[in-house]
CSV table of C-alpha atoms and ligand atoms in Angstrom, one decimal:
chain,number,residue,atom,x,y,z
U,211,MET,CA,-18.7,6.6,-18.1
U,212,GLY,CA,-16.3,4.2,-19.8
U,213,LYS,CA,-12.9,5.5,-20.9
U,214,LYS,CA,-11.3,4.0,-23.9
U,215,ILE,CA,-7.8,2.8,-23.3
U,216,THR,CA,-7.2,0.8,-26.6
U,217,ASP,CA,-9.5,-0.3,-29.4
U,218,LYS,CA,-10.1,-3.4,-27.3
U,219,VAL,CA,-9.9,-2.2,-23.7
U,220,THR,CA,-12.2,0.3,-21.9
U,221,TRP,CA,-11.9,1.5,-18.3
U,222,VAL,CA,-15.2,1.0,-16.6
U,223,GLY,CA,-14.3,1.6,-12.9
U,224,LYS,CA,-15.2,4.2,-10.3
U,225,VAL,CA,-13.1,7.2,-9.2
U,226,ASP,CA,-13.8,7.8,-5.5
U,227,TRP,CA,-12.6,11.4,-4.7
U,228,GLU,CA,-14.4,11.3,-1.3
U,229,LEU,CA,-12.7,8.2,0.1
U,230,LYS,CA,-10.7,9.3,3.1
U,231,ASN,CA,-10.1,6.0,4.8
U,232,PHE,CA,-9.6,2.5,3.6
U,233,HIS,CA,-9.5,-0.9,5.3
U,234,GLY,CA,-11.7,0.7,8.0
U,235,GLN,CA,-9.5,3.3,9.6
U,236,GLU,CA,-6.2,1.4,8.9
U,237,TYR,CA,-5.2,3.3,5.8
U,238,SER,CA,-5.7,7.1,5.2
U,239,THR,CA,-6.7,7.9,1.6
U,240,ASN,CA,-6.2,11.7,1.7
U,241,LYS,CA,-6.1,11.8,-2.1
U,242,GLY,CA,-9.1,9.5,-2.6
U,243,SER,CA,-8.8,6.4,-4.7
U,244,SER,CA,-10.3,4.5,-7.6
U,245,TYR,CA,-11.5,1.0,-8.2
U,246,ASN,CA,-10.4,0.2,-11.7
U,247,SER,CA,-12.4,-2.3,-13.7
U,248,TYR,CA,-11.7,-3.1,-17.3
U,249,LEU,CA,-13.9,-4.3,-20.2
U,250,VAL,CA,-12.0,-6.2,-22.8
U,251,ARG,CA,-13.7,-6.7,-26.2
U,252,ASP,CA,-12.3,-9.2,-28.7
U,253,GLU,CA,-14.2,-12.1,-30.2
U,254,LYS,CA,-15.1,-12.8,-26.6
U,255,THR,CA,-16.0,-10.1,-24.1
U,256,VAL,CA,-14.4,-10.1,-20.7
U,257,LEU,CA,-14.9,-8.0,-17.6
U,258,ILE,CA,-11.8,-7.7,-15.3
U,259,ASP,CA,-12.6,-7.0,-11.7
U,260,THR,CA,-15.5,-4.8,-10.4
U,261,VAL,CA,-15.7,-2.0,-7.8
U,262,TRP,CA,-16.4,-1.4,-4.1
U,263,LEU,CA,-19.7,-2.5,-2.8
U,264,PRO,CA,-21.3,1.0,-2.2
U,265,TYR,CA,-21.0,1.7,-5.9
U,266,ASP,CA,-22.4,-1.7,-7.1
U,267,ASP,CA,-25.6,-0.4,-8.7
U,268,GLU,CA,-23.9,2.6,-10.2
U,269,PHE,CA,-21.3,0.3,-11.7
U,270,VAL,CA,-23.8,-2.1,-13.2
U,271,ASN,CA,-25.9,0.8,-14.6
U,272,ASN,CA,-22.8,2.4,-16.2
U,273,LEU,CA,-21.8,-1.0,-17.6
U,274,LYS,CA,-25.2,-1.3,-19.2
U,275,LYS,CA,-24.5,1.9,-21.1
U,276,GLU,CA,-21.3,0.4,-22.4
U,277,ILE,CA,-22.5,-3.1,-23.3
U,278,ASP,CA,-25.5,-5.4,-23.2
U,279,LEU,CA,-24.5,-7.4,-20.1
U,280,ASN,CA,-25.5,-10.6,-21.8
U,281,GLU,CA,-22.6,-10.1,-24.2
U,282,ILE,CA,-20.1,-10.6,-21.3
U,283,ASP,CA,-18.7,-14.0,-21.8
U,284,TYR,CA,-16.3,-14.1,-18.9
U,285,ILE,CA,-15.6,-12.3,-15.7
U,286,ILE,CA,-12.1,-12.3,-14.2
U,287,ALA,CA,-11.7,-11.7,-10.5
U,288,ASN,CA,-8.1,-11.0,-10.0
U,289,HIS,CA,-8.6,-10.5,-6.2
U,290,ASN,CA,-11.7,-10.9,-4.1
U,291,GLU,CA,-11.2,-8.1,-1.5
U,292,VAL,CA,-14.5,-6.2,-1.5
U,293,ASP,CA,-13.1,-3.1,-3.2
U,294,HIS,CA,-12.8,-5.2,-6.3
U,295,SER,CA,-15.5,-7.9,-5.9
U,296,GLY,CA,-18.1,-5.7,-4.2
U,297,ALA,CA,-20.3,-5.3,-7.3
U,298,LEU,CA,-20.3,-9.0,-8.2
U,299,PRO,CA,-23.6,-9.8,-6.5
U,300,ALA,CA,-25.3,-6.9,-8.3
U,301,LEU,CA,-23.8,-8.0,-11.6
U,302,MET,CA,-24.5,-11.7,-11.1
U,303,ARG,CA,-28.1,-10.9,-10.4
U,304,GLU,CA,-28.2,-9.8,-14.1
U,305,ILE,CA,-26.0,-12.5,-15.6
U,306,PRO,CA,-26.0,-15.3,-13.1
U,307,ASN,CA,-24.4,-18.0,-15.2
U,308,THR,CA,-21.4,-16.1,-16.5
U,309,PRO,CA,-18.1,-17.9,-15.6
U,310,ILE,CA,-15.9,-16.2,-13.0
U,311,TYR,CA,-12.2,-16.9,-13.6
U,312,CYS,CA,-10.2,-16.7,-10.4
U,313,THR,CA,-7.7,-18.6,-8.3
U,314,GLU,CA,-8.8,-21.5,-6.1
U,315,ASN,CA,-8.5,-19.3,-3.0
U,316,GLY,CA,-10.4,-16.6,-5.0
U,317,ALA,CA,-13.4,-18.9,-5.4
U,318,LYS,CA,-13.2,-20.0,-1.8
U,319,PHE,CA,-13.1,-16.4,-0.5
U,320,ILE,CA,-15.8,-15.1,-2.9
U,321,LYS,CA,-18.1,-17.9,-1.8
U,322,ALA,CA,-17.3,-17.1,1.9
U,323,GLN,CA,-18.0,-13.4,1.3
U,324,PHE,CA,-21.2,-13.5,-0.7
U,325,HIS,CA,-22.5,-17.0,0.0
U,326,LYS,CA,-23.3,-17.7,-3.6
U,327,ASP,CA,-22.2,-20.7,-5.6
U,328,TRP,CA,-21.5,-19.0,-8.9
U,329,ASN,CA,-19.9,-20.6,-12.0
U,330,PHE,CA,-16.3,-20.4,-10.8
U,331,VAL,CA,-13.5,-21.5,-13.1
U,332,THR,CA,-10.3,-21.8,-11.1
U,333,VAL,CA,-7.0,-21.1,-12.8
U,334,LYS,CA,-3.3,-21.5,-12.0
U,335,THR,CA,-0.2,-19.7,-13.3
U,336,GLY,CA,0.3,-20.3,-17.0
U,337,ASP,CA,-3.4,-21.1,-17.7
U,338,THR,CA,-4.8,-19.2,-20.6
U,339,LEU,CA,-8.1,-18.0,-22.0
U,340,ASP,CA,-8.4,-17.5,-25.7
U,341,ILE,CA,-10.6,-14.5,-26.5
U,342,GLY,CA,-10.0,-14.2,-30.2
U,343,SER,CA,-6.9,-12.3,-31.5
U,344,SER,CA,-5.7,-12.0,-27.9
U,345,THR,CA,-4.9,-14.5,-25.2
U,346,LEU,CA,-5.3,-13.9,-21.5
U,347,THR,CA,-2.7,-15.6,-19.4
U,348,PHE,CA,-3.1,-15.9,-15.6
U,349,VAL,CA,-0.3,-15.5,-13.1
U,350,GLU,CA,-1.0,-16.3,-9.5
U,351,ALA,CA,0.4,-13.9,-7.0
U,352,PRO,CA,-0.4,-15.3,-3.6
U,353,MET,CA,0.2,-12.9,-0.7
U,354,LEU,CA,0.6,-10.0,-3.1
U,355,HIS,CA,-1.2,-9.0,-1.1
U,356,TRP,CA,-3.8,-11.6,-0.3
U,357,PRO,CA,-3.7,-15.4,-0.6
U,358,ASP,CA,-6.1,-15.2,-3.6
U,359,SER,CA,-4.4,-12.5,-5.6
U,360,MET,CA,-3.5,-13.0,-9.3
U,361,MET,CA,-2.6,-10.9,-12.3
U,362,THR,CA,-3.8,-11.3,-15.9
U,363,TYR,CA,-1.7,-10.6,-19.0
U,364,MET,CA,-3.3,-9.7,-22.3
U,365,SER,CA,-1.2,-10.6,-25.4
U,366,GLY,CA,-1.5,-8.3,-28.5
U,367,GLU,CA,-2.3,-5.3,-26.4
U,368,ASN,CA,0.6,-6.2,-24.1
U,369,ILE,CA,-1.2,-5.2,-21.0
U,370,LEU,CA,-0.6,-6.6,-17.5
U,371,PHE,CA,-3.8,-6.3,-15.4
U,372,SER,CA,-1.9,-6.2,-12.1
U,373,ASN,CA,-4.7,-5.6,-9.6
U,374,ASP,CA,-3.4,-4.1,-6.4
U,375,ALA,CA,0.2,-4.4,-7.3
U,376,PHE,CA,1.7,-1.2,-8.6
U,377,GLY,CA,-1.4,0.7,-7.5
U,378,GLN,CA,-1.9,3.9,-5.5
U,379,HIS,CA,-4.8,5.3,-3.5
U,380,TYR,CA,-5.0,8.3,-5.8
U,381,ALA,CA,-8.1,9.7,-7.3
U,382,THR,CA,-7.7,11.2,-10.8
U,383,GLU,CA,-9.9,11.7,-13.8
U,384,SER,CA,-6.8,11.4,-16.0
U,385,LEU,CA,-6.1,7.7,-16.7
U,386,TYR,CA,-2.3,7.6,-17.2
U,387,ASN,CA,0.8,8.1,-15.1
U,388,ASP,CA,2.1,10.9,-17.4
U,389,MET,CA,-1.1,12.9,-17.1
U,390,VAL,CA,-0.8,13.5,-13.3
U,391,ASP,CA,1.5,15.3,-10.9
U,392,ASN,CA,4.3,12.8,-10.6
U,393,SER,CA,5.5,13.9,-7.1
U,394,GLU,CA,1.9,13.3,-5.9
U,395,LEU,CA,1.8,10.0,-7.8
U,396,TYR,CA,5.1,8.7,-6.3
U,397,ALA,CA,4.2,9.9,-2.8
U,398,GLU,CA,1.0,7.8,-3.0
U,399,ALA,CA,2.8,4.8,-4.7
U,400,ILE,CA,5.5,4.6,-2.0
U,401,LYS,CA,2.9,5.1,0.8
U,402,TYR,CA,0.9,2.2,-0.7
U,403,TYR,CA,4.0,0.0,-0.9
U,404,ALA,CA,5.2,0.9,2.6
U,405,ASN,CA,1.8,0.3,4.2
U,406,ILE,CA,0.5,-2.6,2.3
U,407,LEU,CA,3.3,-4.6,0.6
U,408,THR,CA,6.3,-4.3,2.9
U,409,PRO,CA,5.6,-7.5,4.8
U,410,PHE,CA,5.7,-9.4,1.5
U,411,SER,CA,8.8,-7.8,0.0
U,412,LYS,CA,10.6,-11.1,-0.5
U,413,LEU,CA,7.6,-12.4,-2.5
U,414,VAL,CA,7.5,-9.1,-4.5
U,415,THR,CA,11.0,-9.6,-5.7
U,416,LYS,CA,10.4,-13.3,-6.5
U,417,LYS,CA,7.2,-12.6,-8.4
U,418,ILE,CA,8.6,-9.7,-10.4
U,419,ASP,CA,11.6,-11.9,-11.3
U,420,GLU,CA,9.2,-14.7,-12.4
U,421,VAL,CA,7.1,-12.3,-14.6
U,422,LEU,CA,10.2,-10.6,-16.1
U,423,GLY,CA,11.5,-14.1,-16.9
U,424,PHE,CA,8.6,-14.6,-19.3
U,425,ASN,CA,10.1,-11.8,-21.4
U,426,LEU,CA,6.6,-10.6,-22.3
U,427,PRO,CA,6.3,-7.2,-24.1
U,428,LEU,CA,4.8,-4.7,-21.8
U,429,ASP,CA,3.0,-1.6,-23.1
U,430,MET,CA,0.8,-0.9,-20.0
U,431,ILE,CA,0.2,-1.9,-16.5
U,432,CYS,CA,-3.5,-1.5,-15.7
U,433,THR,CA,-3.7,-1.5,-11.9
U,434,SER,CA,-6.8,-1.7,-9.8
U,435,HIS,CA,-6.2,1.6,-8.0
U,436,GLY,CA,-5.0,4.9,-9.3
U,437,VAL,CA,-3.3,5.5,-12.6
U,438,ILE,CA,-2.5,3.2,-15.5
U,439,TRP,CA,1.3,3.0,-16.0
U,440,LYS,CA,1.5,3.7,-19.8
U,441,ASN,CA,4.5,5.9,-20.1
U,442,ASN,CA,7.5,3.7,-19.4
U,443,PRO,CA,5.6,1.1,-17.3
U,444,ALA,CA,8.9,-0.5,-16.3
U,445,GLN,CA,9.6,2.5,-14.0
U,446,ILE,CA,7.2,1.3,-11.3
U,447,VAL,CA,8.5,-2.3,-11.6
U,448,GLU,CA,12.0,-1.0,-11.0
U,449,LYS,CA,10.8,1.1,-8.1
U,450,TYR,CA,9.1,-2.0,-6.6
U,451,LEU,CA,12.4,-4.0,-6.9
U,452,GLU,CA,14.2,-1.1,-5.1
U,453,TRP,CA,11.5,-0.8,-2.4
U,454,ALA,CA,11.4,-4.6,-1.9
U,455,ASN,CA,15.2,-4.7,-1.2
U,456,ASP,CA,15.3,-3.5,2.4
U,457,TYR,CA,14.8,0.0,1.1
U,458,GLN,CA,16.2,2.9,3.0
U,459,GLU,CA,17.3,6.5,2.3
U,460,ASN,CA,19.8,8.5,4.1
U,461,GLN,CA,17.1,9.5,6.7
U,462,ILE,CA,16.5,9.3,10.4
U,463,THR,CA,13.0,9.7,11.7
U,464,ILE,CA,12.2,10.8,15.2
U,465,VAL,CA,8.8,9.3,16.1
U,466,TYR,CA,7.4,10.7,19.3
U,467,ASP,CA,4.5,11.8,21.4
U,468,THR,CA,4.5,14.4,24.1
U,469,MET,CA,2.2,15.6,26.9
U,470,TRP,CA,3.7,18.9,28.2
U,471,ASN,CA,6.4,19.3,25.5
U,472,SER,CA,9.3,17.7,27.5
U,473,THR,CA,9.6,14.7,25.1
U,474,LYS,CA,9.1,17.1,22.2
U,475,LYS,CA,12.0,19.2,23.5
U,476,MET,CA,14.1,16.1,23.8
U,477,ALA,CA,13.2,15.1,20.1
U,478,GLU,CA,14.3,18.6,18.9
U,479,ALA,CA,17.5,18.5,20.9
U,480,ILE,CA,18.3,15.0,19.4
U,481,ALA,CA,17.5,16.3,15.9
U,482,ASP,CA,20.0,19.2,16.4
U,483,GLY,CA,22.7,16.8,17.5
U,484,ILE,CA,22.1,14.6,14.5
U,485,TYR,CA,22.4,17.6,12.2
U,486,SER,CA,25.6,18.8,13.8
U,487,ALA,CA,27.2,15.4,13.5
U,488,ASP,CA,26.1,14.8,9.9
U,489,PRO,CA,24.3,17.6,8.0
U,490,SER,CA,23.9,15.3,5.0
U,491,ILE,CA,21.3,13.2,6.8
U,492,THR,CA,17.6,14.0,6.4
U,493,VAL,CA,16.0,14.2,9.8
U,494,LYS,CA,12.3,14.2,10.2
U,495,LEU,CA,10.2,14.6,13.3
U,496,CYS,CA,6.8,13.0,13.5
U,497,ASN,CA,4.5,13.6,16.4
U,498,VAL,CA,2.4,10.4,16.1
U,499,SER,CA,-0.6,12.0,17.8
U,500,LEU,CA,-0.7,14.8,15.3
U,501,ASP,CA,0.6,13.2,12.1
U,502,ASP,CA,-1.1,10.8,9.7
U,503,LYS,CA,-0.2,7.3,10.9
U,504,ASN,CA,0.3,6.0,7.4
U,505,ASP,CA,2.6,8.9,6.6
U,506,VAL,CA,4.6,8.2,9.7
U,507,LEU,CA,4.9,4.5,8.7
U,508,THR,CA,6.1,5.7,5.2
U,509,GLU,CA,8.8,7.8,6.8
U,510,ILE,CA,9.9,4.9,8.9
U,511,PHE,CA,10.0,2.8,5.7
U,512,LYS,CA,12.3,5.4,4.1
U,513,SER,CA,14.6,5.6,7.2
U,514,LYS,CA,17.8,3.8,8.0
U,515,ALA,CA,17.1,4.4,11.7
U,516,ILE,CA,14.5,5.7,14.0
U,517,LEU,CA,14.3,7.2,17.4
U,518,LEU,CA,11.2,6.5,19.4
U,519,GLY,CA,10.1,8.8,22.2
U,520,SER,CA,7.2,8.9,24.6
U,521,PRO,CA,6.5,10.5,28.0
U,522,THR,CA,5.6,8.0,30.7
U,523,ILE,CA,1.9,7.9,31.1
U,524,ASN,CA,0.7,6.0,34.1
U,525,ARG,CA,2.8,2.9,33.8
U,526,GLY,CA,3.5,2.9,30.1
U,527,CYS,CA,3.9,4.9,26.9
U,528,SER,CA,1.4,6.9,24.9
U,529,TYR,CA,-1.4,5.0,23.1
U,530,ALA,CA,-0.3,6.6,19.8
U,531,VAL,CA,3.3,5.4,20.2
U,532,ALA,CA,2.1,1.9,21.1
U,533,GLY,CA,-0.2,2.0,18.1
U,534,ILE,CA,2.4,3.0,15.6
U,535,MET,CA,4.7,0.3,16.9
U,536,GLU,CA,2.0,-2.3,16.5
U,537,MET,CA,1.6,-1.2,12.9
U,538,ALA,CA,5.4,-1.2,12.4
U,539,LYS,CA,5.6,-4.7,13.8
U,540,GLY,CA,3.1,-5.9,11.2
U,541,MET,CA,5.3,-4.3,8.4
U,542,LYS,CA,8.3,-6.5,9.3
U,543,PHE,CA,10.7,-3.7,8.4
U,544,MET,CA,14.2,-5.1,7.8
U,545,ASN,CA,17.7,-3.7,8.4
U,546,LYS,CA,16.7,-0.6,10.5
U,547,LYS,CA,18.4,0.6,13.6
U,548,ALA,CA,16.7,2.3,16.5
U,549,ALA,CA,16.9,3.7,20.0
U,550,ALA,CA,14.4,5.1,22.6
U,551,PHE,CA,14.0,8.2,24.6
U,552,GLY,CA,11.4,9.9,26.8
U,553,SER,CA,10.7,12.1,29.8
U,554,TYR,CA,9.2,10.7,33.0
U,555,GLY,CA,7.9,12.0,36.3
U,556,TRP,CA,6.9,9.3,38.7
U,557,GLY,CA,8.0,6.0,37.2
U,558,GLY,CA,11.0,5.9,34.7
U,559,ASP,CA,10.5,2.7,32.9
U,560,VAL,CA,9.1,4.0,29.7
U,561,VAL,CA,12.4,3.9,27.8
U,562,ASN,CA,12.9,0.2,28.6
U,563,GLN,CA,9.3,-0.4,27.4
U,564,LEU,CA,9.9,1.5,24.2
U,565,SER,CA,13.2,-0.5,23.6
U,566,THR,CA,11.2,-3.7,24.0
U,567,LEU,CA,8.6,-2.5,21.5
U,568,LEU,CA,11.3,-1.6,19.0
U,569,LYS,CA,13.1,-5.0,19.4
U,570,ASP,CA,9.8,-6.9,19.1
U,571,ALA,CA,9.1,-4.9,15.8
U,572,GLY,CA,12.4,-6.1,14.4
U,573,PHE,CA,14.6,-3.0,14.9
U,574,GLU,CA,18.2,-3.3,16.0
U,575,LEU,CA,18.8,-1.3,19.2
U,576,VAL,CA,22.0,0.7,19.1
U,577,ASN,CA,21.9,1.8,22.7
U,578,ASP,CA,19.9,1.7,26.0
U,579,GLY,CA,18.1,4.9,25.4
U,580,TYR,CA,17.9,8.3,27.1
U,581,LYS,CA,15.5,9.4,29.7
U,582,THR,CA,14.9,12.8,31.4
U,583,LEU,CA,13.1,13.6,34.7
U,584,TRP,CA,10.4,16.2,33.8
U,585,VAL,CA,11.7,19.0,31.6
U,586,PRO,CA,15.3,18.8,30.2
U,587,ASP,CA,17.4,21.8,31.4
U,588,ASN,CA,20.2,23.4,29.3
U,589,ASP,CA,22.8,20.9,30.4
U,590,GLN,CA,20.4,18.0,29.4
U,591,VAL,CA,19.7,19.7,26.1
U,592,LYS,CA,23.4,19.7,25.4
U,593,SER,CA,23.6,16.1,26.5
U,594,LEU,CA,20.7,15.2,24.2
U,595,ASN,CA,22.6,17.0,21.3
U,596,GLU,CA,25.5,14.7,22.1
U,597,TYR,CA,23.2,11.7,22.3
U,598,GLY,CA,21.9,12.5,18.8
U,599,ALA,CA,25.4,12.8,17.5
U,600,SER,CA,26.5,9.5,19.0
U,601,PHE,CA,23.4,7.9,17.6
U,602,VAL,CA,24.5,9.0,14.1
U,603,ASN,CA,28.0,7.7,14.7
U,604,SER,CA,26.7,4.3,15.9
U,605,LEU,CA,25.0,3.9,12.5
U,606,LYS,CA,28.4,4.0,10.7
S,2017,FEO,FE1,-7.6,-3.2,-3.6
S,2017,FEO,FE2,-6.6,-5.8,-1.8
S,2017,FEO,O1,-7.8,-4.7,-2.5
């Protein structure tokens, strides 16, 4: 069912409440998601983006209830990733000659995905499409978050169709940001930024500055996932500028795994030490084997420093700790300090290995780490308290 946004714009996407993982298993979507597609009706009719492949027939059938497909003059593909381009083949079977407006990379990628030579019209920043009383202006946004990404601005309605930017994996039947629980909304928005956009933060700032420089009136940001930012749409733009600027809160996250609770005991003793040294700091403990990996990554994103702990397993660390550090490395976090800790039994090198993982992921090490043979006794717990306190002091 289409949902009317303005007299000229109708949401024709798909809300996917059942989606629990995205990008394979790379991103947990505990709150589902949506694939937002928009039908723009002026003197010309335009479809902006489609939906994920499994919903292609449903999408085309619903679209037919909204409009005679032959009345669609143009398709705009802001981004070719399959969650937005997946229904193109089904749609193009019905209207094979309809021009598809996209970036040069977009055309290349869509061809390479679907192996069809459709009627591509490639556009660059500043190119426009006159559709009657409104004009659509294209803004390339390479690496935000793919090389082909772009946004489309609609004059008159003052809408920025931003695609993935400003989105959230958040299923809702309500269309707008002021119609949902805002703590949930912001939790999903920051998770999305932390897990998808962090590596491109410098480009985020540059692109937002560029778009703000156009001084365009902005009534709504129509994203491709989650809510439409209608109530004060600038709020999410301001948040992005904040998040893109080496974001950190007054938080330390202790990221660890444990086998027989020795490393867990160490983590808790360090947390006590941090609290006693500075109760104003938020300390969070994340067991990476138990916690959602993307939530852990979000906590790291919010932290000014982390402590990484693992027991020694065979000759290395736990697979979950290694995995989260591989993800953290990809995020290219900036301006974050760190140290390692862990318990060992046979070989005691795990702390050095964790320190190397932290360094390789771009964290600044503040000490050589702390290791304990088997289970920490009371004296060691006290010493770990002191280690936590000295870690805090080294951040000053
Ligand atoms: Fe929502 Fe990059 O696809």
